[in-house]
Amino acid sequence: MSTPATPEANQANEPHETPWSLWEVFVRSSRGLSHVHAGSLHAPDAAMALRNARDLYTRRNEGVSIWVVPADAISSSDPDSKGSFFESPQGKDYRHATYYTKSEGVKHL
Amino acid sequence: MASQNLQSVPAELSPEELEREQAGQAYFDRIISEDSRIEPRDWMPEAYRKTLLRQISQHAHSEIIGMQPEANWITRAPSLKRKAILMAKVQDEAGHGLYLYSAAETLGQSRDKMTSDLIAGRARYSSIFNYPAVSWADMGAIGWLVDGAAICNQVPLCRASYGPYGRAMVRICKEESFHQRQGFEILLELSNGTPAQKAMAQDAVNRWYAPALMMFGPPDDDSPNSKQSMAWNIKRFSNDELRSRFVGMMVEQVKVLGLTLPDKDIRFNEETKKWEHGPLDWNEFKDVLAGKGPCNAQRLERRREAHDDGAWVREAAAEYARKQAEKEYAA
């Protein structure tokens, strides 16, 4: 990739197929746990995405259930506004049990 | 993709853009100094993105090309058990390539572009896979030395500052340890076999030792990008540091195998507390990287062939998906 390609080289072998869409894969590692993001892959449809996910992310019994989600169906928070978006909990220590110290030493509390 | 001049800021930035760049840089610098992780949608310097893209895609290509020397022995593995193990290992290499391509894609490069760069010969991959695997013992030496060197290199990469790369490496490292152990076992069994089998094991170790040491990359004083990669927390240790550690581990393990390393100059330097090895042929390394290795053309040809032979499968799958979607839409 560090060598600049010649125009001829660019013509040959250039992808002309429609690329398969991107899917995000979530795997439940065992019953009772949630599905956790494992990675992503390319597939033409949901059925193939599931099969590919099985082959790619559960070769060693890593899961008992798989979700695949088209990557473009996921909405996410804006990384540039991370400060303001997550501002609300700031300074609200009283939402944590550790805020209440007067009960220290009292049993079962 | 030129790699020069990446640090310079384009001249025609508006004041707002300039401000955004500076804020981005400050944020990036803080994340790096806290040894935290950069995620795909964060602002990052263009040079950081390019460095990662080059490193991760080359790494992915190496896994994919790395399937070939071993796949070559699947049909000739000495037992059904060995055949099954080898198939699992080659399948793992494919998996590792896919994890890494996914990580590289988060930097804005399409999978198809990476594939076409590889098969058109525009991309690089690890020089080690351009050496031939001529005997069954090579399956042992590749697992023990080549995968061993890869693990040594890759364990610190689990902490690379770019999140998706680190996560891919965690997954890969877990799986690589099986690879190294199965290679070690192949060599151990051969070493405890007939004199001819033992000689075959020794021959394989002799041939793979130096190329495995060169997998860590050029010596530190000839590795211009290392310093920046370490400042960015992509690399955690220098090439020579990792190579020296690897030599120290191999020195002990080769005794258990009942074999020897083809290097009379290995010694532990009491002053530096580091293992030292004999001279390596860096001209050979450069030649192999430049495409003059024993198997470069064959590896690329095989990769191209596999891609072309798979075209009808990709077309059929896409067409099936299209028809199913149509049916669903009509219903």
Short mmCIF file of C-alpha atoms in Angstrom, two decimals:
data_model
loop_
_atom_site.label_atom_id
_atom_site.label_comp_id
_atom_site.label_asym_id
_atom_site.label_seq_id
_atom_site.Cartn_x
_atom_site.Cartn_y
_atom_site.Cartn_z
CA MET A 1 0.00 0.00 0.00
CA SER A 2 2.94 2.30 0.41
CA THR A 3 3.80 2.03 -3.26
CA PRO A 4 1.72 4.31 -5.45
CA ALA A 5 -0.33 2.26 -7.88
CA THR A 6 0.06 2.74 -11.60
CA PRO A 7 -3.13 3.48 -13.54
CA GLU A 8 -2.92 0.05 -15.23
CA ALA A 9 -2.65 -1.73 -11.91
CA ASN A 10 -5.65 0.21 -10.73
CA GLN A 11 -7.75 -1.03 -13.61
CA ALA A 12 -6.94 -4.70 -13.14
CA ASN A 13 -8.59 -6.59 -10.31
CA GLU A 14 -10.59 -3.59 -9.16
CA PRO A 15 -13.79 -4.73 -7.44
CA HIS A 16 -16.74 -4.55 -9.80
CA GLU A 17 -19.07 -6.68 -7.71
CA THR A 18 -21.53 -5.02 -5.34
CA PRO A 19 -19.94 -5.32 -1.92
CA TRP A 20 -21.80 -7.34 0.71
CA SER A 21 -23.23 -5.21 3.46
CA LEU A 22 -21.72 -4.91 6.92
CA TRP A 23 -23.32 -6.68 9.91
CA GLU A 24 -22.59 -6.33 13.61
CA VAL A 25 -22.49 -9.59 15.56
CA PHE A 26 -23.66 -10.07 19.15
CA VAL A 27 -23.04 -13.36 20.97
CA ARG A 28 -24.63 -14.74 24.13
CA SER A 29 -21.86 -16.77 25.73
CA SER A 30 -24.13 -18.78 28.00
CA ARG A 31 -27.71 -18.88 29.20
CA GLY A 32 -28.49 -16.13 31.67
CA LEU A 33 -26.04 -13.60 30.16
CA SER A 34 -26.79 -10.85 27.65
CA HIS A 35 -25.66 -10.78 24.05
CA VAL A 36 -22.36 -8.93 23.81
CA HIS A 37 -20.84 -7.32 20.73
CA ALA A 38 -18.28 -9.73 19.27
CA GLY A 39 -17.31 -8.01 16.03
CA SER A 40 -18.54 -7.48 12.51
CA LEU A 41 -18.60 -9.23 9.16
CA HIS A 42 -19.88 -8.96 5.60
CA ALA A 43 -22.80 -10.97 4.23
CA PRO A 44 -25.41 -10.64 1.47
CA ASP A 45 -28.36 -11.35 3.77
CA ALA A 46 -29.33 -12.17 7.35
CA ALA A 47 -29.23 -15.95 6.89
CA MET A 48 -25.67 -15.84 5.55
CA ALA A 49 -24.68 -13.30 8.18
CA LEU A 50 -25.77 -15.76 10.88
CA ARG A 51 -23.89 -18.64 9.31
CA ASN A 52 -20.76 -16.55 8.82
CA ALA A 53 -21.04 -15.29 12.40
CA ARG A 54 -21.24 -18.86 13.66
CA ASP A 55 -18.11 -19.83 11.70
CA LEU A 56 -16.20 -16.69 12.58
CA TYR A 57 -17.11 -15.99 16.20
CA THR A 58 -18.08 -19.35 17.74
CA ARG A 59 -15.41 -21.81 16.58
CA ARG A 60 -14.70 -22.72 20.22
CA ASN A 61 -18.12 -22.89 21.83
CA GLU A 62 -18.12 -19.17 22.57
CA GLY A 63 -21.87 -18.88 22.25
CA VAL A 64 -25.32 -20.37 22.60
CA SER A 65 -27.11 -17.65 20.65
CA ILE A 66 -26.18 -15.06 18.01
CA TRP A 67 -27.75 -11.80 16.88
CA VAL A 68 -26.75 -10.13 13.63
CA VAL A 69 -27.76 -6.53 12.97
CA PRO A 70 -27.20 -4.51 9.77
CA ALA A 71 -24.52 -2.00 10.79
CA ASP A 72 -26.42 0.88 9.18
CA ALA A 73 -29.48 0.11 11.34
CA ILE A 74 -27.60 1.13 14.48
CA SER A 75 -28.01 4.68 15.77
CA SER A 76 -25.33 5.94 18.08
CA SER A 77 -24.61 9.01 20.17
CA ASP A 78 -22.37 11.65 18.64
CA PRO A 79 -18.78 11.20 19.84
CA ASP A 80 -18.16 14.96 19.54
CA SER A 81 -20.86 15.80 22.07
CA LYS A 82 -19.84 13.15 24.58
CA GLY A 83 -19.39 15.69 27.35
CA SER A 84 -22.77 17.37 27.12
CA PHE A 85 -24.69 14.24 26.19
CA PHE A 86 -23.60 12.45 29.35
CA GLU A 87 -23.67 15.56 31.53
CA SER A 88 -26.76 14.76 33.56
CA PRO A 89 -25.22 12.24 36.03
CA GLN A 90 -22.27 14.58 36.75
CA GLY A 91 -22.24 15.83 40.33
CA LYS A 92 -25.09 13.55 41.34
CA ASP A 93 -23.13 11.32 43.65
CA TYR A 94 -26.28 10.86 45.71
CA ARG A 95 -27.35 8.33 43.11
CA HIS A 96 -24.69 5.95 44.45
CA ALA A 97 -24.93 3.96 47.67
CA THR A 98 -21.40 5.10 48.59
CA TYR A 99 -22.70 8.69 48.99
CA TYR A 100 -24.46 7.70 52.25
CA THR A 101 -21.78 7.28 54.91
CA LYS A 102 -23.68 7.81 58.16
CA SER A 103 -24.94 4.24 58.12
CA GLU A 104 -21.41 2.84 58.20
CA GLY A 105 -21.11 -0.03 60.69
CA VAL A 106 -24.84 -0.70 60.68
CA LYS A 107 -25.38 -4.31 59.69
CA HIS A 108 -27.32 -5.46 56.61
CA LEU A 109 -27.63 -1.91 55.25
CA MET B 1 -1.58 6.46 -0.85
CA ALA B 2 1.46 8.56 -0.26
CA SER B 3 2.78 8.48 3.24
CA GLN B 4 4.86 11.65 3.25
CA ASN B 5 3.89 14.97 4.73
CA LEU B 6 1.04 13.61 6.80
CA GLN B 7 1.76 15.80 9.76
CA SER B 8 1.31 19.07 7.93
CA VAL B 9 -2.05 20.77 8.16
CA PRO B 10 -3.62 21.74 4.83
CA ALA B 11 -3.06 25.44 4.23
CA GLU B 12 -6.63 26.44 3.46
CA LEU B 13 -8.31 25.66 6.77
CA SER B 14 -10.95 28.15 7.86
CA PRO B 15 -10.59 29.52 11.41
CA GLU B 16 -13.44 27.26 12.57
CA GLU B 17 -11.86 24.19 10.98
CA LEU B 18 -8.52 25.07 12.47
CA GLU B 19 -10.10 25.40 15.88
CA ARG B 20 -11.80 22.03 15.50
CA GLU B 21 -8.51 20.45 14.45
CA GLN B 22 -6.73 21.90 17.46
CA ALA B 23 -9.47 20.80 19.86
CA GLY B 24 -9.38 17.34 18.28
CA GLN B 25 -5.62 17.14 18.63
CA ALA B 26 -5.79 18.23 22.27
CA TYR B 27 -8.44 15.61 23.00
CA PHE B 28 -6.43 12.93 21.19
CA ASP B 29 -3.25 13.86 23.07
CA ARG B 30 -5.06 13.63 26.39
CA ILE B 31 -6.49 10.18 25.61
CA ILE B 32 -3.04 8.93 24.59
CA SER B 33 -1.31 10.43 27.65
CA GLU B 34 -3.88 8.76 29.90
CA ASP B 35 -3.10 5.48 28.11
CA SER B 36 -6.79 5.22 27.23
CA ARG B 37 -8.21 4.04 23.90
CA ILE B 38 -9.11 5.82 20.68
CA GLU B 39 -12.37 4.62 19.12
CA PRO B 40 -13.37 4.75 15.43
CA ARG B 41 -15.45 7.93 15.53
CA ASP B 42 -12.95 9.94 17.59
CA TRP B 43 -10.88 12.64 15.98
CA MET B 44 -7.41 11.31 15.21
CA PRO B 45 -4.37 12.71 13.39
CA GLU B 46 -4.29 11.67 9.74
CA ALA B 47 -0.84 10.10 10.22
CA TYR B 48 -2.15 7.97 13.10
CA ARG B 49 -5.02 6.75 10.92
CA LYS B 50 -2.68 5.94 8.02
CA THR B 51 -0.14 4.18 10.22
CA LEU B 52 -2.83 2.01 11.76
CA LEU B 53 -4.48 1.30 8.45
CA ARG B 54 -1.16 0.20 6.98
CA GLN B 55 -0.26 -1.94 9.97
CA ILE B 56 -3.67 -3.58 10.46
CA SER B 57 -4.29 -4.29 6.79
CA GLN B 58 -0.79 -5.73 6.35
CA HIS B 59 -1.42 -7.84 9.40
CA ALA B 60 -4.74 -9.04 7.94
CA HIS B 61 -3.12 -9.86 4.60
CA SER B 62 -0.43 -11.83 6.47
CA GLU B 63 -3.04 -14.00 8.15
CA ILE B 64 -4.78 -14.67 4.83
CA ILE B 65 -1.58 -15.44 2.90
CA GLY B 66 -0.37 -17.36 5.96
CA MET B 67 -3.08 -19.95 5.31
CA GLN B 68 -1.19 -21.19 2.26
CA PRO B 69 2.03 -22.77 3.56
CA GLU B 70 -0.03 -24.89 5.93
CA ALA B 71 -3.04 -25.59 3.73
CA ASN B 72 -0.43 -27.08 1.41
CA TRP B 73 0.05 -29.91 3.93
CA ILE B 74 -3.57 -30.72 4.81
CA THR B 75 -3.86 -33.51 2.26
CA ARG B 76 -0.53 -34.99 3.32
CA ALA B 77 -0.85 -34.75 7.10
CA PRO B 78 0.35 -38.05 8.60
CA SER B 79 -2.89 -38.94 10.42
CA LEU B 80 -6.55 -38.04 10.57
CA LYS B 81 -5.96 -36.31 13.91
CA ARG B 82 -3.15 -34.16 12.46
CA LYS B 83 -5.31 -33.37 9.44
CA ALA B 84 -8.20 -32.20 11.64
CA ILE B 85 -5.85 -30.06 13.76
CA LEU B 86 -4.24 -28.50 10.71
CA MET B 87 -7.62 -27.68 9.19
CA ALA B 88 -8.71 -26.02 12.43
CA LYS B 89 -5.51 -23.99 12.44
CA VAL B 90 -5.87 -22.84 8.84
CA GLN B 91 -9.48 -21.92 9.57
CA ASP B 92 -8.25 -19.86 12.53
CA GLU B 93 -5.86 -17.96 10.25
CA ALA B 94 -8.80 -17.08 8.01
CA GLY B 95 -10.71 -15.93 11.09
CA HIS B 96 -7.79 -13.78 12.25
CA GLY B 97 -7.62 -12.16 8.84
CA LEU B 98 -11.33 -11.34 9.03
CA TYR B 99 -11.13 -9.87 12.55
CA LEU B 100 -8.31 -7.63 11.36
CA TYR B 101 -10.01 -6.58 8.11
CA SER B 102 -13.00 -5.55 10.25
CA ALA B 103 -10.74 -3.47 12.49
CA ALA B 104 -9.11 -1.84 9.45
CA GLU B 105 -12.51 -1.02 7.96
CA THR B 106 -13.37 1.11 10.99
CA LEU B 107 -10.59 3.45 9.80
CA GLY B 108 -12.47 4.13 6.59
CA GLN B 109 -11.01 1.62 4.14
CA SER B 110 -13.42 -0.73 2.36
CA ARG B 111 -12.90 -4.48 2.53
CA ASP B 112 -13.00 -4.76 -1.26
CA LYS B 113 -10.28 -2.17 -1.66
CA MET B 114 -8.03 -4.12 0.72
CA THR B 115 -8.74 -7.36 -1.14
CA SER B 116 -8.00 -5.78 -4.49
CA ASP B 117 -4.81 -4.16 -3.15
CA LEU B 118 -3.61 -7.57 -2.02
CA ILE B 119 -4.35 -9.49 -5.19
CA ALA B 120 -3.01 -6.72 -7.41
CA GLY B 121 0.29 -6.88 -5.51
CA ARG B 122 -0.05 -3.35 -4.12
CA ALA B 123 -0.15 -4.44 -0.46
CA ARG B 124 2.50 -5.95 1.75
CA TYR B 125 2.30 -8.89 4.09
CA SER B 126 4.75 -10.57 6.44
CA SER B 127 7.90 -11.74 4.66
CA ILE B 128 7.79 -15.06 6.51
CA PHE B 129 5.04 -16.49 4.33
CA ASN B 130 7.15 -16.24 1.22
CA TYR B 131 9.29 -19.17 2.36
CA PRO B 132 8.28 -22.67 1.25
CA ALA B 133 7.06 -25.36 3.67
CA VAL B 134 8.91 -28.33 2.22
CA SER B 135 8.46 -31.07 4.83
CA TRP B 136 5.92 -32.16 7.42
CA ALA B 137 8.32 -30.96 10.12
CA ASP B 138 7.81 -27.45 8.75
CA MET B 139 4.28 -27.59 10.19
CA GLY B 140 5.93 -28.04 13.57
CA ALA B 141 8.55 -25.33 13.04
CA ILE B 142 5.98 -22.86 11.72
CA GLY B 143 3.76 -23.43 14.74
CA TRP B 144 6.55 -23.28 17.26
CA LEU B 145 8.81 -20.55 15.81
CA VAL B 146 6.60 -18.49 13.49
CA ASP B 147 3.47 -18.51 15.64
CA GLY B 148 5.68 -18.19 18.70
CA ALA B 149 7.25 -15.02 17.29
CA ALA B 150 3.80 -13.78 16.29
CA ILE B 151 2.49 -14.24 19.83
CA CYS B 152 5.50 -12.43 21.28
CA ASN B 153 4.76 -9.54 18.93
CA GLN B 154 1.01 -9.59 19.36
CA VAL B 155 0.51 -9.87 23.10
CA PRO B 156 1.61 -6.24 23.62
CA LEU B 157 -0.64 -5.22 20.71
CA CYS B 158 -3.67 -6.26 22.80
CA ARG B 159 -3.02 -2.94 24.58
CA ALA B 160 -2.68 -0.90 21.37
CA SER B 161 -4.26 2.53 21.71
CA TYR B 162 -6.74 1.91 18.90
CA GLY B 163 -9.71 0.07 20.42
CA PRO B 164 -10.79 -2.15 17.52
CA TYR B 165 -7.20 -3.29 16.88
CA GLY B 166 -6.62 -4.17 20.54
CA ARG B 167 -9.89 -6.10 20.71
CA ALA B 168 -9.07 -8.08 17.57
CA MET B 169 -5.65 -8.89 19.01
CA VAL B 170 -7.12 -10.19 22.27
CA ARG B 171 -9.21 -12.66 20.31
CA ILE B 172 -6.29 -13.65 18.10
CA CYS B 173 -3.83 -14.17 20.96
CA LYS B 174 -6.22 -16.52 22.73
CA GLU B 175 -6.34 -18.69 19.63
CA GLU B 176 -2.64 -18.47 18.73
CA SER B 177 -1.48 -20.29 21.82
CA PHE B 178 -3.09 -23.48 20.49
CA HIS B 179 -1.11 -22.97 17.29
CA GLN B 180 2.21 -22.73 19.03
CA ARG B 181 1.60 -25.72 21.27
CA GLN B 182 0.51 -27.97 18.43
CA GLY B 183 3.67 -26.99 16.51
CA PHE B 184 5.80 -27.77 19.52
CA GLU B 185 4.16 -31.20 19.82
CA ILE B 186 4.79 -32.04 16.18
CA LEU B 187 8.50 -31.25 16.64
CA LEU B 188 8.68 -33.12 19.94
CA GLU B 189 7.21 -36.27 18.43
CA LEU B 190 9.54 -36.12 15.45
CA SER B 191 12.49 -35.45 17.72
CA ASN B 192 11.64 -38.57 19.75
CA GLY B 193 11.09 -40.63 16.58
CA THR B 194 13.52 -42.30 14.20
CA PRO B 195 16.90 -40.65 13.44
CA ALA B 196 15.50 -39.59 10.07
CA GLN B 197 12.48 -37.97 11.73
CA LYS B 198 14.70 -36.17 14.21
CA ALA B 199 16.91 -34.93 11.37
CA MET B 200 13.82 -33.66 9.58
CA ALA B 201 12.74 -31.72 12.69
CA GLN B 202 16.22 -30.22 13.08
CA ASP B 203 16.32 -29.25 9.42
CA ALA B 204 12.99 -27.44 9.74
CA VAL B 205 14.16 -25.54 12.83
CA ASN B 206 17.37 -24.61 11.02
CA ARG B 207 15.47 -23.14 8.09
CA TRP B 208 12.77 -21.26 10.05
CA TYR B 209 14.89 -19.83 12.86
CA ALA B 210 16.35 -16.77 11.12
CA PRO B 211 13.20 -15.85 9.17
CA ALA B 212 11.22 -16.09 12.45
CA LEU B 213 13.67 -13.71 14.16
CA MET B 214 13.30 -11.28 11.28
CA MET B 215 9.52 -11.24 11.78
CA PHE B 216 10.08 -8.67 14.54
CA GLY B 217 11.13 -6.19 11.89
CA PRO B 218 14.38 -4.35 11.20
CA PRO B 219 16.80 -3.47 14.04
CA ASP B 220 15.75 -0.45 16.09
CA ASP B 221 18.27 1.90 14.48
CA ASP B 222 16.85 1.02 11.06
CA SER B 223 13.16 1.16 11.95
CA PRO B 224 12.11 4.75 11.28
CA ASN B 225 8.41 4.38 12.15
CA SER B 226 8.87 2.58 15.45
CA LYS B 227 9.43 5.67 17.55
CA GLN B 228 6.23 7.36 16.46
CA SER B 229 4.24 4.13 16.87
CA MET B 230 5.52 3.83 20.41
CA ALA B 231 4.67 7.47 21.17
CA TRP B 232 1.13 6.73 19.99
CA ASN B 233 0.92 3.62 22.20
CA ILE B 234 0.41 1.40 19.17
CA LYS B 235 3.67 -0.44 19.74
CA ARG B 236 4.68 -1.01 23.34
CA PHE B 237 8.17 -2.47 22.88
CA SER B 238 10.85 -2.03 20.24
CA ASN B 239 11.63 -4.66 17.60
CA ASP B 240 14.97 -5.57 19.17
CA GLU B 241 13.50 -5.78 22.65
CA LEU B 242 10.84 -8.28 21.53
CA ARG B 243 13.33 -10.24 19.43
CA SER B 244 15.64 -10.57 22.39
CA ARG B 245 12.83 -11.82 24.62
CA PHE B 246 11.82 -14.35 21.99
CA VAL B 247 15.37 -15.70 21.69
CA GLY B 248 15.46 -16.15 25.48
CA MET B 249 12.28 -18.23 25.41
CA MET B 250 13.39 -20.37 22.47
CA VAL B 251 16.75 -21.14 24.07
CA GLU B 252 14.97 -22.92 26.90
CA GLN B 253 12.24 -24.56 24.85
CA VAL B 254 14.61 -26.03 22.27
CA LYS B 255 16.26 -28.04 25.07
CA VAL B 256 12.93 -29.75 25.83
CA LEU B 257 12.66 -30.59 22.15
CA GLY B 258 16.10 -32.19 22.19
CA LEU B 259 17.07 -30.03 19.20
CA THR B 260 19.39 -27.04 18.74
CA LEU B 261 19.04 -23.52 17.38
CA PRO B 262 21.29 -22.81 14.37
CA ASP B 263 22.98 -19.86 16.06
CA LYS B 264 26.32 -20.15 17.85
CA ASP B 265 26.27 -16.55 19.02
CA ILE B 266 23.27 -16.75 21.33
CA ARG B 267 24.22 -15.48 24.76
CA PHE B 268 22.74 -13.74 27.76
CA ASN B 269 24.38 -10.37 28.21
CA GLU B 270 24.86 -9.96 31.95
CA GLU B 271 25.31 -6.20 31.64
CA THR B 272 22.19 -5.41 29.64
CA LYS B 273 20.27 -8.41 31.03
CA LYS B 274 19.19 -9.19 27.50
CA TRP B 275 19.52 -12.16 25.18
CA GLU B 276 21.67 -11.63 22.12
CA HIS B 277 21.73 -13.55 18.85
CA GLY B 278 23.99 -13.88 15.83
CA PRO B 279 23.83 -11.57 12.79
CA LEU B 280 20.75 -11.77 10.56
CA ASP B 281 20.73 -11.30 6.81
CA TRP B 282 18.72 -8.08 6.47
CA ASN B 283 19.38 -7.90 2.75
CA GLU B 284 17.48 -11.13 2.38
CA PHE B 285 14.66 -9.67 4.49
CA LYS B 286 14.46 -6.62 2.23
CA ASP B 287 14.57 -8.75 -0.90
CA VAL B 288 11.75 -10.98 0.30
CA LEU B 289 9.67 -7.94 1.27
CA ALA B 290 10.34 -6.44 -2.14
CA GLY B 291 8.84 -9.53 -3.79
CA LYS B 292 12.01 -11.50 -4.50
CA GLY B 293 11.39 -14.27 -1.97
CA PRO B 294 11.11 -17.91 -3.00
CA CYS B 295 7.29 -17.96 -2.99
CA ASN B 296 6.00 -14.39 -3.45
CA ALA B 297 4.61 -14.91 -6.94
CA GLN B 298 3.10 -18.28 -6.08
CA ARG B 299 1.36 -16.95 -2.95
CA LEU B 300 -0.23 -14.03 -4.78
CA GLU B 301 -1.18 -16.16 -7.76
CA ARG B 302 -2.91 -18.65 -5.47
CA ARG B 303 -4.74 -15.85 -3.66
CA ARG B 304 -5.90 -14.34 -6.96
CA GLU B 305 -7.06 -17.73 -8.19
CA ALA B 306 -9.06 -18.38 -5.00
CA HIS B 307 -10.69 -14.95 -5.31
CA ASP B 308 -11.61 -15.50 -8.96
CA ASP B 309 -12.80 -19.06 -8.37
CA GLY B 310 -15.07 -17.80 -5.59
CA ALA B 311 -16.72 -15.14 -7.80
CA TRP B 312 -19.66 -17.35 -8.76
CA VAL B 313 -20.37 -18.12 -5.11
CA ARG B 314 -20.46 -14.43 -4.22
CA GLU B 315 -22.67 -13.70 -7.22
CA ALA B 316 -25.07 -16.52 -6.40
CA ALA B 317 -25.35 -15.46 -2.77
CA ALA B 318 -26.01 -11.84 -3.73
CA GLU B 319 -28.61 -12.87 -6.30
CA TYR B 320 -30.34 -15.18 -3.80
CA ALA B 321 -30.42 -12.38 -1.24
CA ARG B 322 -31.90 -10.02 -3.84
CA LYS B 323 -34.66 -12.49 -4.81
CA GLN B 324 -35.53 -13.25 -1.20
CA ALA B 325 -35.80 -9.53 -0.45
CA GLU B 326 -38.06 -9.10 -3.50
CA LYS B 327 -40.30 -11.94 -2.37
CA GLU B 328 -40.56 -10.46 1.10
CA TYR B 329 -41.41 -7.09 -0.37
CA ALA B 330 -44.13 -8.61 -2.60
CA ALA B 331 -45.71 -10.59 0.24
#
